[in-house]
PDB file of C-alpha atoms in Angstrom:
ATOM      1  CA  ASP A   1      10.202   2.866   2.762  1.00 74.00           C
ATOM      2  CA  LEU A   2      10.400   6.389   1.279  1.00 73.00           C
ATOM      3  CA  GLU A   3       9.202   8.905   3.755  1.00 72.00           C
ATOM      4  CA  ALA A   4       9.047  12.856   3.325  1.00 69.00           C
ATOM      5  CA  SER A   5      11.941  13.427   5.872  1.00 69.00           C
ATOM      6  CA  THR A   6      14.206  11.048   3.580  1.00 75.00           C
ATOM      7  CA  ALA A   7      12.701  12.742  -0.087  1.00 73.00           C
ATOM      8  CA  VAL A   8      13.777  16.549   1.555  1.00 72.00           C
ATOM      9  CA  HIS A   9      17.218  15.373   0.186  1.00 72.00           C
ATOM     10  CA  GLY A  10      15.872  15.444  -3.349  1.00 73.00           C
ATOM     11  CA  LEU A  11      15.437  12.936  -6.142  1.00 77.00           C
ATOM     12  CA  HIS A  12      19.452  13.392  -7.194  1.00 77.00           C
ATOM     13  CA  ALA A  13      20.091  11.488  -3.902  1.00 78.00           C
ATOM     14  CA  LEU A  14      17.985   9.074  -4.174  1.00 84.00           C
ATOM     15  CA  LYS A  15      18.640   7.612  -7.342  1.00 87.00           C
ATOM     16  CA  ARG A  16      21.707   5.614  -6.717  1.00 85.00           C
ATOM     17  CA  LEU A  17      19.137   3.797  -4.235  1.00 87.00           C
ATOM     18  CA  LEU A  18      16.383   3.470  -6.467  1.00 91.00           C
ATOM     19  CA  LYS A  19      18.233   1.737  -8.828  1.00 93.00           C
ATOM     20  CA  ASN A  20      18.933  -1.171  -6.381  1.00 93.00           C
ATOM     21  CA  THR A  21      15.519  -1.291  -5.098  1.00 95.00           C
ATOM     22  CA  ASP A  22      12.519  -3.822  -6.754  1.00 97.00           C
ATOM     23  CA  ILE A  23       9.443  -2.446  -4.783  1.00 97.00           C
ATOM     24  CA  LEU A  24       9.249   1.174  -3.606  1.00 96.00           C
ATOM     25  CA  PHE A  25       6.838   2.067  -1.047  1.00 96.00           C
ATOM     26  CA  MET A  26       6.138   6.076  -0.485  1.00 93.00           C
ATOM     27  CA  ASN A  27       3.435   7.705   1.298  1.00 91.00           C
ATOM     28  CA  GLY A  28       1.547  10.678  -0.340  1.00 90.00           C
ATOM     29  CA  GLU A  29       3.677  13.580   0.955  1.00 90.00           C
ATOM     30  CA  GLY A  30       7.025  11.559   0.176  1.00 88.00           C
ATOM     31  CA  SER A  31       6.255  11.004  -3.114  1.00 90.00           C
ATOM     32  CA  ARG A  32       4.914  14.834  -3.940  1.00 89.00           C
ATOM     33  CA  ILE A  33       8.445  15.810  -2.211  1.00 88.00           C
ATOM     34  CA  ALA A  34      10.684  13.459  -4.081  1.00 88.00           C
ATOM     35  CA  PHE A  35       8.814  13.939  -7.253  1.00 87.00           C
ATOM     36  CA  GLY A  36       6.514  16.990  -7.291  1.00 82.00           C
ATOM     37  CA  GLU A  37       3.740  15.446  -9.068  1.00 83.00           C
ATOM     38  CA  ASP A  38       0.650  13.595  -8.320  1.00 91.00           C
ATOM     39  CA  SER A  39       0.982  10.097  -7.420  1.00 92.00           C
ATOM     40  CA  LEU A  40      -0.128   8.325 -10.554  1.00 95.00           C
ATOM     41  CA  SER A  41       2.683  10.726 -11.919  1.00 94.00           C
ATOM     42  CA  SER A  42       5.232   9.996  -9.297  1.00 93.00           C
ATOM     43  CA  ALA A  43       4.760   6.071  -9.558  1.00 95.00           C
ATOM     44  CA  ARG A  44       5.661   6.116 -13.199  1.00 96.00           C
ATOM     45  CA  LYS A  45       8.689   8.808 -12.711  1.00 94.00           C
ATOM     46  CA  ALA A  46      10.083   6.282  -9.883  1.00 94.00           C
ATOM     47  CA  LEU A  47       9.567   3.178 -11.876  1.00 96.00           C
ATOM     48  CA  THR A  48      12.242   4.698 -14.597  1.00 95.00           C
ATOM     49  CA  LEU A  49      14.600   4.564 -11.524  1.00 95.00           C
ATOM     50  CA  GLY A  50      14.446   1.132 -11.146  1.00 95.00           C
ATOM     51  CA  PRO A  51      11.890  -0.682  -8.886  1.00 97.00           C
ATOM     52  CA  GLN A  52       9.643  -2.896 -10.484  1.00 97.00           C
ATOM     53  CA  ILE A  53       6.624  -1.963  -8.543  1.00 98.00           C
ATOM     54  CA  VAL A  54       5.920   1.415  -7.008  1.00 97.00           C
ATOM     55  CA  VAL A  55       3.314   1.503  -3.994  1.00 98.00           C
ATOM     56  CA  ILE A  56       1.940   5.075  -2.857  1.00 96.00           C
ATOM     57  CA  THR A  57      -0.311   4.916   0.521  1.00 94.00           C
ATOM     58  CA  ARG A  58      -2.280   7.514   0.894  1.00 92.00           C
ATOM     59  CA  GLY A  59      -4.099   7.095   4.625  1.00 88.00           C
ATOM     60  CA  PRO A  60      -8.129   7.266   3.999  1.00 89.00           C
ATOM     61  CA  HIS A  61      -7.758   7.156   0.544  1.00 91.00           C
ATOM     62  CA  GLY A  62      -6.293   4.015   0.179  1.00 91.00           C
ATOM     63  CA  ALA A  63      -3.252   2.878  -2.131  1.00 95.00           C
ATOM     64  CA  LEU A  64      -1.634   3.125  -5.383  1.00 96.00           C
ATOM     65  CA  ILE A  65      -0.069   0.419  -7.120  1.00 97.00           C
ATOM     66  CA  VAL A  66       1.744   0.717 -10.195  1.00 97.00           C
ATOM     67  CA  ASP A  67       4.228  -1.631 -12.289  1.00 97.00           C
ATOM     68  CA  ARG A  68       5.238  -1.098 -15.865  1.00 95.00           C
ATOM     69  CA  THR A  69       2.031  -2.487 -17.317  1.00 95.00           C
ATOM     70  CA  SER A  70      -0.841  -1.474 -15.417  1.00 94.00           C
ATOM     71  CA  SER A  71      -2.020   0.709 -12.118  1.00 95.00           C
ATOM     72  CA  ILE A  72      -4.245  -0.448  -9.387  1.00 94.00           C
ATOM     73  CA  GLN A  73      -6.093   1.697  -7.051  1.00 94.00           C
ATOM     74  CA  VAL A  74      -7.054   0.086  -3.806  1.00 93.00           C
ATOM     75  CA  ASP A  75      -9.621   1.948  -1.218  1.00 90.00           C
ATOM     76  CA  ALA A  76      -9.204   1.442   2.164  1.00 89.00           C
ATOM     77  CA  LEU A  77     -11.666  -0.438   4.030  1.00 87.00           C
ATOM     78  CA  ASN A  78     -14.706   1.954   5.868  1.00 83.00           C
ATOM     79  CA  GLU A  79     -13.625   0.547   9.312  1.00 85.00           C
ATOM     80  CA  PRO A  80     -13.739   2.737  12.660  1.00 85.00           C
ATOM     81  CA  VAL A  81     -10.468   4.682  13.357  1.00 89.00           C
ATOM     82  CA  VAL A  82      -9.202   5.267  16.897  1.00 89.00           C
ATOM     83  CA  ASP A  83      -5.228   5.207  15.706  1.00 88.00           C
ATOM     84  CA  THR A  84      -3.757   5.188  12.508  1.00 88.00           C
ATOM     85  CA  THR A  85      -0.195   4.701  14.273  1.00 87.00           C
ATOM     86  CA  GLY A  86       1.354   1.361  12.410  1.00 87.00           C
ATOM     87  CA  ALA A  87      -1.476   1.089   9.678  1.00 90.00           C
ATOM     88  CA  GLY A  88       1.305   2.331   6.820  1.00 90.00           C
ATOM     89  CA  ASP A  89       3.799  -0.213   8.256  1.00 91.00           C
ATOM     90  CA  CYS A  90       1.161  -3.032   8.650  1.00 93.00           C
ATOM     91  CA  PHE A  91       0.181  -2.421   5.149  1.00 95.00           C
ATOM     92  CA  ILE A  92       3.535  -2.372   3.704  1.00 95.00           C
ATOM     93  CA  GLY A  93       4.263  -5.779   6.010  1.00 96.00           C
ATOM     94  CA  ALA A  94       1.354  -7.405   4.521  1.00 96.00           C
ATOM     95  CA  PHE A  95       1.608  -6.361   0.990  1.00 97.00           C
ATOM     96  CA  LEU A  96       5.310  -7.857   0.974  1.00 97.00           C
ATOM     97  CA  ALA A  97       4.217 -11.271   2.643  1.00 97.00           C
ATOM     98  CA  HIS A  98       1.594 -11.840   0.616  1.00 97.00           C
ATOM     99  CA  TYR A  99       3.080 -10.437  -2.683  1.00 97.00           C
ATOM    100  CA  LEU A 100       6.516 -12.872  -1.956  1.00 97.00           C
ATOM    101  CA  ASP A 101       4.112 -15.483  -1.485  1.00 97.00           C
ATOM    102  CA  GLY A 102       3.221 -15.840  -5.057  1.00 97.00           C
ATOM    103  CA  HIS A 103      -0.031 -13.745  -4.801  1.00 97.00           C
ATOM    104  CA  ASP A 104      -0.765 -11.416  -7.916  1.00 95.00           C
ATOM    105  CA  LEU A 105      -0.445  -7.509  -7.599  1.00 95.00           C
ATOM    106  CA  TRP A 106      -4.848  -6.753  -7.278  1.00 94.00           C
ATOM    107  CA  SER A 107      -4.874  -9.759  -4.551  1.00 94.00           C
ATOM    108  CA  THR A 108      -2.133  -8.260  -2.567  1.00 96.00           C
ATOM    109  CA  ALA A 109      -3.244  -4.785  -2.617  1.00 95.00           C
ATOM    110  CA  ARG A 110      -6.664  -5.953  -0.937  1.00 93.00           C
ATOM    111  CA  TYR A 111      -4.699  -8.503   1.232  1.00 95.00           C
ATOM    112  CA  ALA A 112      -2.606  -5.233   2.734  1.00 96.00           C
ATOM    113  CA  ALA A 113      -5.534  -3.180   2.719  1.00 95.00           C
ATOM    114  CA  ALA A 114      -7.526  -5.668   5.243  1.00 94.00           C
ATOM    115  CA  ALA A 115      -4.361  -6.115   7.305  1.00 94.00           C
ATOM    116  CA  ALA A 116      -4.267  -2.402   7.873  1.00 93.00           C
ATOM    117  CA  SER A 117      -7.781  -2.208   8.552  1.00 92.00           C
ATOM    118  CA  TYR A 118      -7.303  -3.842  12.205  1.00 90.00           C
ATOM    119  CA  VAL A 119      -4.324  -1.674  13.024  1.00 89.00           C
ATOM    120  CA  ILE A 120      -7.051   1.741  12.870  1.00 89.00           C
ATOM    121  CA  GLY A 121      -9.298  -0.229  15.122  1.00 86.00           C
ATOM    122  CA  THR A 122      -7.452   0.173  18.359  1.00 84.00           C
ATOM    123  CA  VAL A 123      -4.909   2.424  20.142  1.00 85.00           C
ATOM    124  CA  GLY A 124      -1.511   1.381  19.750  1.00 73.00           C
ATOM    125  CA  SER A 125      -0.094  -0.999  16.614  1.00 64.00           C
ATOM    126  CA  ARG A 126       1.661  -3.914  18.628  1.00 70.00           C
ATOM    127  CA  THR A 127      -1.714  -5.099  20.007  1.00 73.00           C
ATOM    128  CA  SER A 128      -3.788  -4.983  16.516  1.00 77.00           C
ATOM    129  CA  LEU A 129      -1.904  -6.924  14.209  1.00 88.00           C
ATOM    130  CA  PRO A 130      -4.131  -9.356  12.838  1.00 91.00           C
ATOM    131  CA  THR A 131      -3.312 -12.674  11.823  1.00 91.00           C
ATOM    132  CA  HIS A 132      -3.385 -14.151   8.018  1.00 92.00           C
ATOM    133  CA  GLU A 133      -6.811 -16.047   9.302  1.00 93.00           C
ATOM    134  CA  MET A 134      -8.321 -12.035  10.777  1.00 92.00           C
ATOM    135  CA  VAL A 135      -6.985 -10.852   7.320  1.00 94.00           C
ATOM    136  CA  LEU A 136      -8.806 -13.504   5.101  1.00 92.00           C
ATOM    137  CA  ASN A 137     -12.151 -13.073   7.232  1.00 90.00           C
ATOM    138  CA  ARG A 138     -12.416  -9.633   7.064  1.00 89.00           C
ATOM    139  CA  ILE A 139     -11.751  -9.685   2.761  1.00 88.00           C
ATOM    140  CA  THR A 140     -14.548 -12.265   2.875  1.00 87.00           C
ATOM    141  CA  ARG A 141     -17.054  -9.963   4.747  1.00 82.00           C
ATOM    142  CA  ILE A 142     -16.201  -7.406   2.593  1.00 78.00           C
ATOM    143  CA  ALA A 143     -16.590  -8.839  -0.244  1.00 72.00           C
ATOM    144  CA  SER A 144     -19.983 -10.684   0.973  1.00 65.00           C
ATOM    145  CA  ARG A 145     -21.312  -7.143   1.823  1.00 60.00           C
ATOM    146  CA  THR A 146     -20.233  -5.345  -1.670  1.00 52.00           C
ATOM    147  CA  LEU A 147     -22.150  -8.844  -3.086  1.00 49.00           C
ATOM    148  CA  GLN A 148     -25.278  -7.877  -0.737  1.00 51.00           C
ATOM    149  CA  GLU A 149     -25.142  -4.410  -1.887  1.00 52.00           C
ATOM    150  CA  GLY A 150     -24.917  -5.066  -5.568  1.00 52.00           C
ATOM    151  CA  GLU A 151     -27.838  -6.791  -5.264  1.00 52.00           C
ATOM    152  CA  SER A 152     -30.152  -4.590  -3.620  1.00 48.00           C
TER     153      SER A 152
END
């Protein structure tokens, strides 16, 4: 997880690390500091340095996932925000668990966004981490709500 505090050391210092990275996670600020460009350009530049997948979390603006053939923008779920502490970490953990379980990037991004939406709803990140079933229920609820809105 490339944070702004690490990115300030410059791209030259990160190249050796990135060469040995499969999935790179950055937040928006870290990507701007490390690569000096917008999120999509930063992700594409990072891909040339070694990672197979680049994920840029962007808080209330969701996340951008880029690999060598595609890019996916997943929106943050529209849930009440109480405390954002740990939301990015939850997103990353859920993303890795779902992806390593064999799911495609779109399903993985949606799963991670749903998981992170639980963390923002309460104070403190440890007490709000969702179970797998909770995440699947939220995805189903969102899909059902979206379908009903589309029928109106």
